[in-house]
Amino acid sequence: MRELDVNHSIGDAETGLTTLIEMIETLSATRTINEVADVVRGAARRILDADGVAFVMRDKDLCWYVDEDAIGPLWKGKRFPMDQCVAGRVMKSGRVVVCPDIYADPDMPHDAYRPTFVKSLAIAPVRPRDPIAAIAVYWARPYDPPPEVLRKLQVVARATASALESGRLNDYLAASLEHGHFLLRELDHRVKNTLAIVQSITRQTLRTTPSPEAFADVFESRILALSQAHELLTRRAWGRPQLEEILQRTLATFADDVAGRFEVQGPAVAFSAETAVSVHMAIHELIANAARHGALSTPQGRVAIEWNVDKATAPGLLTLIWREQGGPALSGPPTRNGFGSKMVHQGLARDLGGQAVLDFAPTGLVFTLRAPLSERMSLAA
Amino acid sequence: MKTARVMIVEDEALVAMMVEDMLGDMGCEVAGSFGAVDAALAWLRDHPSPDGAVLDVNIGGEMVFPVAERLREQGVPFVFATGYGDLPRAGFESVQVLAKPINAGALRLAVERFRIG
């Protein structure tokens, strides 16, 4: 057995040149590994005047005999550990291996060859710097292939490498294109869903505002909140926004002195994209209400927002309490249920499969939400 | 004309609130409004069949089809309301689809058929 460097120059190919050119031309039209293997096995056998050719791919720690063209069966479809297989050694070292007489060479795994016709071989790596495959050529007699045969083998290996590369590029482009189409469909869906939310906000705002001026104010503030909710989603690439960041974003809109006005405390809780929008809109309504009628309508009013998760029973239960203090004394619940209280009850609580209570206590509004953890609301790492 | 009792399955809370209002304006009673497939199926098990249903198709990543299947078994007419233009709905190709945002006129026509049914 001897090893050769792959990178010495390839001289003029003589015999089999036409077959070699035809092979390269045919390879340029291949798209899949199987197509490449199919072209290479037959062409290589003719070009190198061999009794058998195997196309071997690296499959993590295994050598995979993808295809073969030979006078007798070899190992087609089988997988062997890299270090128990000569093709595996070639793919690890990136060097051509030649063995003119297998049974005279103590380094060769004789048992592997005994069931076959193989007496001599030459194996070349495909993409020597980082081998992804190997082309193995076998003869049924002891044979020391001359340098021109080995050079042709290396040309075959190079052509195979570029065919596999373009196959990969082709797969990658097809997948990118498909992903692009998927994103467009998804965008279409999300735009329509968002428009449906805007439609809902429009109708509900219209129901509860007495004049066009009041409508414009309240509607704009809700659309801005919706826009903020989307900004958070985009920042997380439609991942899972956290309660804390939703609060920080919404609170800042209504109070310059967030730290002085709010006390926010609780473990990291994250929401699915859709639920995050409901949470955002519900909190927006609570804050807008506090600014109009509650604790934020006076200079000394404060809001404490605290939550915890009781893990005693699976899947865990979240309790969130929003407590307003220092605002004007309340004289009980409002006479009619506005969008805000609907958003909290029919929106948030329904979305999370929990319960919401709005208590218009004389000292200030207390909002309590109890809901089980789920895919829509989970503890964040 | 009798009051139609209509079921809603819609995961987007704000959209559900609007559909509830629209149905209310059309003189329907909202029999039940659910944001999850499981909750809708559980409700159908222990309540009398509604007269009709408005179903979003993708409910938080889950397909609404088990609910549609159950309604069909119970002979309850229903429509889909979805923002997806071309969602596969094997076995329900003949069911009417309302696009989102929802056209109140189209919803009214659908509800009228619930009343006849």
Tab-separated table of C-alpha atoms in Angstrom:
chain	number	residue	atom	x	y	z
A	1	MET	CA	0.000	0.000	0.000
A	2	ARG	CA	1.246	3.512	-0.771
A	3	GLU	CA	-0.169	6.977	-0.502
A	4	LEU	CA	0.072	9.830	-2.982
A	5	ASP	CA	-0.435	13.556	-2.690
A	6	VAL	CA	-3.522	14.648	-4.533
A	7	ASN	CA	-2.315	18.022	-5.653
A	8	HIS	CA	0.376	17.243	-8.192
A	9	SER	CA	-0.531	18.469	-11.642
A	10	ILE	CA	-2.706	16.484	-13.963
A	11	GLY	CA	-0.952	15.770	-17.236
A	12	ASP	CA	-2.617	15.400	-20.607
A	13	ALA	CA	-5.021	12.584	-20.395
A	14	GLU	CA	-4.652	10.221	-23.344
A	15	THR	CA	-6.783	7.110	-23.507
A	16	GLY	CA	-10.306	7.419	-22.276
A	17	LEU	CA	-10.151	11.184	-22.731
A	18	THR	CA	-13.406	11.274	-24.634
A	19	THR	CA	-15.172	9.213	-21.964
A	20	LEU	CA	-13.770	11.527	-19.327
A	21	ILE	CA	-15.080	14.625	-21.129
A	22	GLU	CA	-18.451	12.978	-21.637
A	23	MET	CA	-18.578	12.117	-17.952
A	24	ILE	CA	-17.847	15.708	-16.958
A	25	GLU	CA	-20.537	16.967	-19.329
A	26	THR	CA	-23.070	14.479	-17.998
A	27	LEU	CA	-22.153	15.343	-14.405
A	28	SER	CA	-22.902	19.002	-15.021
A	29	ALA	CA	-26.560	18.065	-15.512
A	30	THR	CA	-26.859	15.950	-12.353
A	31	ARG	CA	-28.854	17.253	-9.373
A	32	THR	CA	-28.781	14.534	-6.724
A	33	ILE	CA	-26.153	12.335	-5.074
A	34	ASN	CA	-27.683	9.255	-6.668
A	35	GLU	CA	-27.484	10.766	-10.125
A	36	VAL	CA	-23.824	11.688	-9.549
A	37	ALA	CA	-23.048	8.194	-8.266
A	38	ASP	CA	-24.788	6.654	-11.258
A	39	VAL	CA	-22.736	8.636	-13.782
A	40	VAL	CA	-19.417	8.221	-11.970
A	41	ARG	CA	-19.492	4.486	-11.319
A	42	GLY	CA	-19.906	3.484	-14.980
A	43	ALA	CA	-17.697	6.174	-16.497
A	44	ALA	CA	-14.871	5.638	-14.009
A	45	ARG	CA	-14.847	1.924	-14.692
A	46	ARG	CA	-14.471	2.512	-18.444
A	47	ILE	CA	-11.950	5.340	-18.119
A	48	LEU	CA	-9.728	3.406	-15.724
A	49	ASP	CA	-10.246	0.034	-17.377
A	50	ALA	CA	-11.167	-1.444	-13.991
A	51	ASP	CA	-13.157	-4.519	-12.952
A	52	GLY	CA	-15.192	-2.584	-10.442
A	53	VAL	CA	-15.883	0.913	-9.122
A	54	ALA	CA	-17.618	1.858	-5.880
A	55	PHE	CA	-18.978	5.292	-4.996
A	56	VAL	CA	-18.560	5.790	-1.248
A	57	MET	CA	-19.965	8.693	0.774
A	58	ARG	CA	-19.109	9.830	4.258
A	59	ASP	CA	-22.131	9.458	6.549
A	60	LYS	CA	-20.911	10.943	9.860
A	61	ASP	CA	-18.661	8.207	11.311
A	62	LEU	CA	-19.552	5.649	8.673
A	63	CYS	CA	-18.509	4.854	5.106
A	64	TRP	CA	-21.587	4.394	3.002
A	65	TYR	CA	-21.250	2.348	-0.193
A	66	VAL	CA	-23.845	4.260	-2.212
A	67	ASP	CA	-23.440	2.565	-5.577
A	68	GLU	CA	-21.147	0.274	-7.546
A	69	ASP	CA	-20.444	-1.022	-11.038
A	70	ALA	CA	-18.425	-4.253	-11.007
A	71	ILE	CA	-18.052	-7.753	-12.425
A	72	GLY	CA	-19.197	-9.172	-9.069
A	73	PRO	CA	-21.019	-7.879	-5.994
A	74	LEU	CA	-19.146	-5.567	-3.631
A	75	TRP	CA	-20.752	-3.708	-0.722
A	76	LYS	CA	-23.548	-1.630	-2.259
A	77	GLY	CA	-25.898	-0.134	0.341
A	78	LYS	CA	-23.701	-1.155	3.287
A	79	ARG	CA	-22.172	1.122	5.907
A	80	PHE	CA	-18.894	0.449	7.744
A	81	PRO	CA	-17.085	2.330	10.528
A	82	MET	CA	-14.599	4.789	8.995
A	83	ASP	CA	-11.518	3.201	10.561
A	84	GLN	CA	-12.410	-0.353	9.533
A	85	CYS	CA	-12.616	0.499	5.864
A	86	VAL	CA	-9.885	1.617	3.413
A	87	ALA	CA	-12.244	4.179	1.816
A	88	GLY	CA	-12.810	5.523	5.349
A	89	ARG	CA	-9.058	5.962	5.826
A	90	VAL	CA	-8.908	7.801	2.483
A	91	MET	CA	-11.736	10.125	3.522
A	92	LYS	CA	-9.999	10.827	6.835
A	93	SER	CA	-6.513	11.507	5.401
A	94	GLY	CA	-7.577	13.133	2.122
A	95	ARG	CA	-4.882	11.095	0.323
A	96	VAL	CA	-5.100	8.576	-2.501
A	97	VAL	CA	-4.460	4.977	-1.440
A	98	VAL	CA	-3.076	2.398	-3.875
A	99	CYS	CA	-2.708	-1.296	-3.058
A	100	PRO	CA	-1.303	-3.430	-5.936
A	101	ASP	CA	-1.721	-6.734	-4.079
A	102	ILE	CA	-4.197	-6.822	-1.221
A	103	TYR	CA	-3.268	-10.247	0.158
A	104	ALA	CA	0.417	-9.360	0.194
A	105	ASP	CA	-0.274	-6.294	2.301
A	106	PRO	CA	-0.709	-6.920	6.074
A	107	ASP	CA	-2.363	-3.487	6.519
A	108	MET	CA	-5.372	-4.468	4.410
A	109	PRO	CA	-8.519	-5.981	5.983
A	110	HIS	CA	-8.313	-9.297	4.131
A	111	ASP	CA	-11.577	-10.665	5.524
A	112	ALA	CA	-13.497	-7.796	3.962
A	113	TYR	CA	-12.172	-8.629	0.486
A	114	ARG	CA	-12.326	-12.413	0.657
A	115	PRO	CA	-16.000	-12.734	-0.459
A	116	THR	CA	-15.246	-10.481	-3.484
A	117	PHE	CA	-13.211	-10.627	-6.687
A	118	VAL	CA	-10.962	-7.771	-5.569
A	119	LYS	CA	-7.185	-8.328	-5.655
A	120	SER	CA	-5.905	-4.754	-6.064
A	121	LEU	CA	-7.308	-1.262	-5.630
A	122	ALA	CA	-6.876	2.490	-5.849
A	123	ILE	CA	-9.107	4.859	-3.865
A	124	ALA	CA	-9.223	8.640	-4.302
A	125	PRO	CA	-10.896	11.159	-1.994
A	126	VAL	CA	-13.523	13.513	-3.397
A	127	ARG	CA	-12.642	17.081	-2.266
A	128	PRO	CA	-9.285	16.167	-0.652
A	129	ARG	CA	-9.178	19.111	1.793
A	130	ASP	CA	-12.440	18.058	3.432
A	131	PRO	CA	-13.446	14.738	1.892
A	132	ILE	CA	-17.169	14.082	1.480
A	133	ALA	CA	-16.843	10.957	-0.652
A	134	ALA	CA	-14.370	8.544	-2.195
A	135	ILE	CA	-14.133	6.750	-5.515
A	136	ALA	CA	-12.776	3.231	-5.161
A	137	VAL	CA	-11.446	1.349	-8.192
A	138	TYR	CA	-10.867	-2.407	-8.067
A	139	TRP	CA	-9.135	-4.969	-10.233
A	140	ALA	CA	-9.586	-8.759	-10.175
A	141	ARG	CA	-5.799	-9.313	-10.458
A	142	PRO	CA	-2.782	-7.920	-8.682
A	143	TYR	CA	-2.173	-4.649	-10.521
A	144	ASP	CA	-0.063	-1.591	-9.916
A	145	PRO	CA	-1.865	1.226	-11.740
A	146	PRO	CA	0.558	3.473	-13.643
A	147	PRO	CA	0.690	7.220	-12.866
A	148	GLU	CA	-1.597	8.184	-15.791
A	149	VAL	CA	-4.344	5.906	-14.474
A	150	LEU	CA	-4.050	7.496	-11.040
A	151	ARG	CA	-4.153	10.962	-12.600
A	152	LYS	CA	-7.360	10.069	-14.442
A	153	LEU	CA	-8.802	8.768	-11.191
A	154	GLN	CA	-8.066	12.141	-9.621
A	155	VAL	CA	-9.738	13.977	-12.504
A	156	VAL	CA	-12.813	11.804	-11.996
A	157	ALA	CA	-12.703	12.631	-8.268
A	158	ARG	CA	-12.444	16.372	-8.939
A	159	ALA	CA	-15.328	16.334	-11.402
A	160	THR	CA	-17.347	14.404	-8.839
A	161	ALA	CA	-16.546	16.968	-6.158
A	162	SER	CA	-17.806	19.845	-8.276
A	163	ALA	CA	-20.929	17.894	-9.271
A	164	LEU	CA	-21.708	17.187	-5.594
A	165	GLU	CA	-21.069	20.842	-4.760
A	166	SER	CA	-23.420	22.105	-7.437
A	167	GLY	CA	-25.984	19.510	-6.302
A	168	ARG	CA	-25.733	20.966	-2.815
A	169	LEU	CA	-26.005	24.494	-4.145
A	170	ASN	CA	-29.037	23.458	-6.146
A	171	ASP	CA	-30.681	21.938	-3.038
A	172	TYR	CA	-29.854	25.059	-1.071
A	173	LEU	CA	-31.342	27.347	-3.718
A	174	ALA	CA	-34.475	25.232	-4.018
A	175	ALA	CA	-34.877	25.271	-0.220
A	176	SER	CA	-34.315	29.061	-0.081
A	177	LEU	CA	-36.858	29.632	-2.791
A	178	GLU	CA	-39.356	27.411	-1.010
A	179	HIS	CA	-38.668	29.226	2.263
A	180	GLY	CA	-39.211	32.565	0.508
A	181	HIS	CA	-42.612	31.403	-0.739
A	182	PHE	CA	-43.471	30.139	2.730
A	183	LEU	CA	-42.575	33.526	4.244
A	184	LEU	CA	-44.742	35.335	1.693
A	185	ARG	CA	-47.752	33.133	2.497
A	186	GLU	CA	-47.127	33.592	6.214
A	187	LEU	CA	-46.824	37.362	5.768
A	188	ASP	CA	-50.103	37.425	3.833
A	189	HIS	CA	-51.760	35.538	6.686
A	190	ARG	CA	-50.329	37.801	9.373
A	191	VAL	CA	-51.240	40.981	7.530
A	192	LYS	CA	-54.824	39.766	7.148
A	193	ASN	CA	-54.987	38.729	10.782
A	194	THR	CA	-53.633	42.088	11.875
A	195	LEU	CA	-56.170	43.855	9.672
A	196	ALA	CA	-58.884	41.769	11.318
A	197	ILE	CA	-57.588	42.965	14.709
A	198	VAL	CA	-57.658	46.562	13.468
A	199	GLN	CA	-61.204	45.943	12.224
A	200	SER	CA	-62.133	44.697	15.688
A	201	ILE	CA	-60.523	47.669	17.429
A	202	THR	CA	-62.329	50.036	15.055
A	203	ARG	CA	-65.752	48.538	15.682
A	204	GLN	CA	-65.309	48.256	19.436
A	205	THR	CA	-63.932	51.778	19.764
A	206	LEU	CA	-66.834	53.108	17.726
A	207	ARG	CA	-69.269	51.420	20.095
A	208	THR	CA	-67.863	53.052	23.209
A	209	THR	CA	-66.840	56.570	22.205
A	210	PRO	CA	-69.374	59.427	22.190
A	211	SER	CA	-67.843	61.688	19.493
A	212	PRO	CA	-65.567	61.537	16.451
A	213	GLU	CA	-62.905	63.436	18.431
A	214	ALA	CA	-63.017	60.949	21.273
A	215	PHE	CA	-62.986	58.117	18.727
A	216	ALA	CA	-59.862	59.482	17.052
A	217	ASP	CA	-57.974	59.806	20.372
A	218	VAL	CA	-58.827	56.394	21.726
A	219	PHE	CA	-58.522	54.621	18.369
A	220	GLU	CA	-55.076	56.093	17.731
A	221	SER	CA	-53.831	55.127	21.144
A	222	ARG	CA	-55.009	51.528	20.575
A	223	ILE	CA	-53.443	51.333	17.118
A	224	LEU	CA	-50.174	52.623	18.592
A	225	ALA	CA	-50.347	49.910	21.260
A	226	LEU	CA	-50.919	47.303	18.544
A	227	SER	CA	-47.947	48.678	16.658
A	228	GLN	CA	-45.792	48.427	19.807
A	229	ALA	CA	-46.895	44.837	20.254
A	230	HIS	CA	-45.749	44.073	16.710
A	231	GLU	CA	-42.464	45.853	17.277
A	232	LEU	CA	-41.761	43.534	20.211
A	233	LEU	CA	-42.681	40.511	18.106
A	234	THR	CA	-40.407	41.598	15.289
A	235	ARG	CA	-37.565	42.223	17.711
A	236	ARG	CA	-37.893	38.638	18.814
A	237	ALA	CA	-38.359	37.381	15.233
A	238	TRP	CA	-41.913	36.291	16.153
A	239	GLY	CA	-40.462	34.466	19.133
A	240	ARG	CA	-41.835	34.691	22.669
A	241	PRO	CA	-42.004	38.188	24.203
A	242	GLN	CA	-41.775	38.383	27.983
A	243	LEU	CA	-44.258	39.977	30.369
A	244	GLU	CA	-41.613	42.304	31.796
A	245	GLU	CA	-40.712	43.782	28.386
A	246	ILE	CA	-44.378	44.189	27.429
A	247	LEU	CA	-44.931	46.073	30.691
A	248	GLN	CA	-41.843	48.274	30.257
A	249	ARG	CA	-42.919	49.143	26.713
A	250	THR	CA	-46.522	49.987	27.606
A	251	LEU	CA	-45.789	51.745	30.914
A	252	ALA	CA	-43.301	54.112	29.272
A	253	THR	CA	-46.066	55.417	27.008
A	254	PHE	CA	-48.092	56.709	29.959
A	255	ALA	CA	-45.574	57.803	32.562
A	256	ASP	CA	-42.208	59.526	32.291
A	257	ASP	CA	-41.225	58.319	35.717
A	258	VAL	CA	-41.855	54.598	35.283
A	259	ALA	CA	-39.687	53.586	38.247
A	260	GLY	CA	-41.406	56.081	40.556
A	261	ARG	CA	-44.928	55.203	39.432
A	262	PHE	CA	-44.788	51.464	39.028
A	263	GLU	CA	-43.565	48.569	41.051
A	264	VAL	CA	-43.090	45.598	38.752
A	265	GLN	CA	-42.117	42.247	40.178
A	266	GLY	CA	-42.349	38.647	39.092
A	267	PRO	CA	-40.519	35.726	37.506
A	268	ALA	CA	-39.727	35.693	33.767
A	269	VAL	CA	-42.894	34.652	31.920
A	270	ALA	CA	-43.091	34.473	28.112
A	271	PHE	CA	-46.036	34.370	25.699
A	272	SER	CA	-46.718	32.947	22.257
A	273	ALA	CA	-46.821	35.581	19.515
A	274	GLU	CA	-50.647	35.689	19.316
A	275	THR	CA	-51.164	35.779	23.084
A	276	ALA	CA	-48.505	38.484	23.461
A	277	VAL	CA	-50.728	40.766	21.348
A	278	SER	CA	-53.703	40.128	23.690
A	279	VAL	CA	-51.541	40.719	26.753
A	280	HIS	CA	-50.165	43.909	25.263
A	281	MET	CA	-53.618	45.246	24.399
A	282	ALA	CA	-55.069	44.304	27.809
A	283	ILE	CA	-52.218	46.031	29.676
A	284	HIS	CA	-52.596	49.042	27.405
A	285	GLU	CA	-56.260	49.275	28.379
A	286	LEU	CA	-55.470	48.978	32.096
A	287	ILE	CA	-52.887	51.751	31.859
A	288	ALA	CA	-55.091	53.985	29.707
A	289	ASN	CA	-57.864	53.534	32.254
A	290	ALA	CA	-55.487	54.313	35.135
A	291	ALA	CA	-54.394	57.475	33.321
A	292	ARG	CA	-57.984	58.620	32.707
A	293	HIS	CA	-59.741	57.643	35.926
A	294	GLY	CA	-57.310	55.800	38.200
A	295	ALA	CA	-54.001	56.057	39.985
A	296	LEU	CA	-52.126	57.689	37.108
A	297	SER	CA	-54.643	60.581	37.020
A	298	THR	CA	-53.128	62.056	40.194
A	299	PRO	CA	-49.484	63.020	40.799
A	300	GLN	CA	-49.066	60.727	43.798
A	301	GLY	CA	-50.835	57.628	42.467
A	302	ARG	CA	-48.907	54.390	42.028
A	303	VAL	CA	-49.479	50.969	40.514
A	304	ALA	CA	-48.020	47.744	41.855
A	305	ILE	CA	-47.899	44.891	39.335
A	306	GLU	CA	-46.851	41.615	40.853
A	307	TRP	CA	-47.097	38.079	39.667
A	308	ASN	CA	-45.956	34.639	40.701
A	309	VAL	CA	-46.291	31.076	39.484
A	310	ASP	CA	-47.504	28.370	41.831
A	311	LYS	CA	-45.844	25.161	40.693
A	312	ALA	CA	-47.481	22.957	43.334
A	313	THR	CA	-49.913	21.605	40.765
A	314	ALA	CA	-48.964	20.835	37.168
A	315	PRO	CA	-48.822	22.682	34.807
A	316	GLY	CA	-48.412	25.595	37.247
A	317	LEU	CA	-50.748	28.500	37.917
A	318	LEU	CA	-49.938	32.145	37.311
A	319	THR	CA	-51.468	34.785	39.554
A	320	LEU	CA	-51.020	38.389	38.497
A	321	ILE	CA	-52.242	41.290	40.592
A	322	TRP	CA	-52.446	44.873	39.343
A	323	ARG	CA	-53.117	47.149	42.307
A	324	GLU	CA	-53.669	50.880	41.981
A	325	GLN	CA	-53.110	53.157	44.985
A	326	GLY	CA	-53.133	56.864	45.673
A	327	GLY	CA	-55.591	57.737	42.940
A	328	PRO	CA	-59.042	59.287	43.347
A	329	ALA	CA	-61.521	57.289	45.443
A	330	LEU	CA	-63.608	55.004	43.229
A	331	SER	CA	-67.340	54.782	43.606
A	332	GLY	CA	-67.757	51.234	42.335
A	333	PRO	CA	-67.652	49.735	38.851
A	334	PRO	CA	-68.421	51.873	35.792
A	335	THR	CA	-72.011	51.817	34.587
A	336	ARG	CA	-71.174	50.103	31.327
A	337	ASN	CA	-68.482	47.659	30.328
A	338	GLY	CA	-66.044	49.268	27.935
A	339	PHE	CA	-63.513	47.786	25.599
A	340	GLY	CA	-60.944	47.630	28.391
A	341	SER	CA	-62.923	45.352	30.679
A	342	LYS	CA	-63.935	43.216	27.701
A	343	MET	CA	-60.319	42.971	26.614
A	344	VAL	CA	-59.378	41.798	30.081
A	345	HIS	CA	-62.220	39.285	30.507
A	346	GLN	CA	-63.150	38.057	27.052
A	347	GLY	CA	-59.709	38.725	25.612
A	348	LEU	CA	-56.913	37.914	27.982
A	349	ALA	CA	-58.621	35.442	30.320
A	350	ARG	CA	-60.189	33.563	27.401
A	351	ASP	CA	-56.898	33.439	25.534
A	352	LEU	CA	-55.095	31.967	28.533
A	353	GLY	CA	-57.932	29.721	29.673
A	354	GLY	CA	-58.021	31.509	33.041
A	355	GLN	CA	-60.098	33.934	35.084
A	356	ALA	CA	-59.892	37.677	35.414
A	357	VAL	CA	-61.462	39.794	38.161
A	358	LEU	CA	-61.752	43.587	38.112
A	359	ASP	CA	-62.393	44.889	41.623
A	360	PHE	CA	-63.279	48.601	41.706
A	361	ALA	CA	-62.324	49.023	45.362
A	362	PRO	CA	-62.662	52.546	46.873
A	363	THR	CA	-58.854	52.705	47.342
A	364	GLY	CA	-58.207	51.900	43.700
A	365	LEU	CA	-58.691	49.296	40.996
A	366	VAL	CA	-57.424	45.790	41.698
A	367	PHE	CA	-57.156	43.490	38.713
A	368	THR	CA	-56.425	39.836	39.356
A	369	LEU	CA	-55.627	37.295	36.652
A	370	ARG	CA	-55.316	33.581	37.336
A	371	ALA	CA	-54.376	31.299	34.474
A	372	PRO	CA	-52.618	27.967	34.001
A	373	LEU	CA	-49.238	27.806	32.275
A	374	SER	CA	-49.495	26.441	28.737
A	375	GLU	CA	-47.878	26.704	25.323
A	376	ARG	CA	-49.330	30.214	25.200
A	377	MET	CA	-47.824	31.312	28.520
A	378	SER	CA	-44.764	29.658	30.010
A	379	LEU	CA	-41.939	30.343	32.442
A	380	ALA	CA	-38.997	31.682	30.469
A	381	ALA	CA	-35.519	30.272	30.951
B	1	MET	CA	-87.472	34.202	13.070
B	2	LYS	CA	-85.892	32.167	15.855
B	3	THR	CA	-82.666	33.288	17.536
B	4	ALA	CA	-79.743	31.294	16.174
B	5	ARG	CA	-77.318	29.994	18.790
B	6	VAL	CA	-73.867	30.265	17.243
B	7	MET	CA	-70.553	28.811	18.378
B	8	ILE	CA	-67.242	30.610	17.747
B	9	VAL	CA	-63.778	29.047	17.645
B	10	GLU	CA	-61.132	31.741	17.188
B	11	ASP	CA	-57.733	32.015	18.863
B	12	GLU	CA	-57.281	35.728	18.294
B	13	ALA	CA	-59.153	37.237	21.238
B	14	LEU	CA	-59.769	40.605	19.586
B	15	VAL	CA	-61.192	38.997	16.462
B	16	ALA	CA	-63.394	36.749	18.609
B	17	MET	CA	-64.747	39.795	20.450
B	18	MET	CA	-65.660	41.386	17.135
B	19	VAL	CA	-67.362	38.273	15.783
B	20	GLU	CA	-69.315	38.034	19.033
B	21	ASP	CA	-70.468	41.638	18.606
B	22	MET	CA	-71.323	41.146	14.936
B	23	LEU	CA	-73.384	38.058	15.705
B	24	GLY	CA	-75.096	39.886	18.557
B	25	ASP	CA	-75.978	42.735	16.183
B	26	MET	CA	-77.478	40.192	13.785
B	27	GLY	CA	-79.769	38.928	16.517
B	28	CYS	CA	-77.838	35.757	17.256
B	29	GLU	CA	-76.950	34.385	20.625
B	30	VAL	CA	-73.297	33.427	21.163
B	31	ALA	CA	-73.685	29.879	22.452
B	32	GLY	CA	-69.987	29.548	23.241
B	33	SER	CA	-66.734	31.218	22.206
B	34	PHE	CA	-63.479	29.260	22.414
B	35	GLY	CA	-59.822	29.987	21.790
B	36	ALA	CA	-58.669	26.361	21.802
B	37	VAL	CA	-59.704	23.181	19.966
B	38	ASP	CA	-59.829	21.107	23.185
B	39	ALA	CA	-62.106	23.586	24.951
B	40	ALA	CA	-64.474	23.655	21.950
B	41	LEU	CA	-64.644	19.844	21.774
B	42	ALA	CA	-65.255	19.574	25.526
B	43	TRP	CA	-68.086	22.092	25.304
B	44	LEU	CA	-69.703	20.229	22.386
B	45	ARG	CA	-69.654	17.017	24.430
B	46	ASP	CA	-71.761	18.386	27.303
B	47	HIS	CA	-73.988	20.973	25.652
B	48	PRO	CA	-76.880	20.867	23.212
B	49	SER	CA	-75.749	21.366	19.602
B	50	PRO	CA	-75.619	25.005	18.479
B	51	ASP	CA	-77.504	26.123	15.349
B	52	GLY	CA	-74.298	27.076	13.552
B	53	ALA	CA	-70.622	27.826	14.019
B	54	VAL	CA	-67.911	30.228	12.815
B	55	LEU	CA	-64.531	28.484	12.888
B	56	ASP	CA	-61.064	29.947	12.451
B	57	VAL	CA	-58.937	27.257	10.781
B	58	ASN	CA	-55.553	27.565	12.467
B	59	ILE	CA	-56.075	27.736	16.232
B	60	GLY	CA	-52.709	28.547	17.779
B	61	GLY	CA	-50.975	26.112	15.418
B	62	GLU	CA	-53.656	23.462	15.792
B	63	MET	CA	-56.146	22.739	13.008
B	64	VAL	CA	-59.817	23.212	13.821
B	65	PHE	CA	-60.864	20.138	11.798
B	66	PRO	CA	-61.741	17.861	14.772
B	67	VAL	CA	-64.336	20.467	15.774
B	68	ALA	CA	-65.605	20.671	12.171
B	69	GLU	CA	-65.838	16.865	12.090
B	70	ARG	CA	-67.918	16.791	15.280
B	71	LEU	CA	-70.240	19.546	14.036
B	72	ARG	CA	-70.777	17.671	10.769
B	73	GLU	CA	-71.658	14.510	12.709
B	74	GLN	CA	-74.174	16.547	14.692
B	75	GLY	CA	-75.600	18.090	11.515
B	76	VAL	CA	-74.620	21.614	12.565
B	77	PRO	CA	-73.906	24.024	9.664
B	78	PHE	CA	-70.679	26.037	9.917
B	79	VAL	CA	-68.351	28.393	8.023
B	80	PHE	CA	-64.597	28.881	8.193
B	81	ALA	CA	-63.135	32.343	8.825
B	82	THR	CA	-59.454	32.502	7.978
B	83	GLY	CA	-56.656	34.816	6.908
B	84	TYR	CA	-54.972	31.968	5.028
B	85	GLY	CA	-55.735	32.201	1.317
B	86	ASP	CA	-55.037	28.593	0.429
B	87	LEU	CA	-55.166	26.420	3.519
B	88	PRO	CA	-55.628	22.716	2.802
B	89	ARG	CA	-58.950	21.530	4.198
B	90	ALA	CA	-59.274	17.928	3.181
B	91	GLY	CA	-62.859	16.737	3.386
B	92	PHE	CA	-64.255	20.245	3.895
B	93	GLU	CA	-63.797	21.670	0.403
B	94	SER	CA	-67.495	22.496	0.126
B	95	VAL	CA	-67.617	24.508	3.356
B	96	GLN	CA	-67.937	28.271	2.837
B	97	VAL	CA	-64.848	30.317	3.743
B	98	LEU	CA	-65.115	33.877	5.075
B	99	ALA	CA	-61.935	35.863	4.500
B	100	LYS	CA	-60.335	38.002	7.197
B	101	PRO	CA	-60.883	40.854	7.822
B	102	ILE	CA	-64.485	39.690	8.050
B	103	ASN	CA	-67.091	41.072	5.698
B	104	ALA	CA	-70.163	41.613	7.897
B	105	GLY	CA	-72.483	41.143	4.877
B	106	ALA	CA	-70.982	37.735	4.087
B	107	LEU	CA	-71.272	36.727	7.745
B	108	ARG	CA	-74.922	37.812	7.744
B	109	LEU	CA	-75.694	35.607	4.728
B	110	ALA	CA	-73.990	32.646	6.419
B	111	VAL	CA	-75.975	33.227	9.603
B	112	GLU	CA	-79.186	33.365	7.632
B	113	ARG	CA	-78.470	29.856	6.388
B	114	PHE	CA	-77.886	28.723	9.993
B	115	ARG	CA	-81.426	29.899	10.788
B	116	ILE	CA	-82.913	27.969	7.886
B	117	GLY	CA	-80.857	24.930	8.810
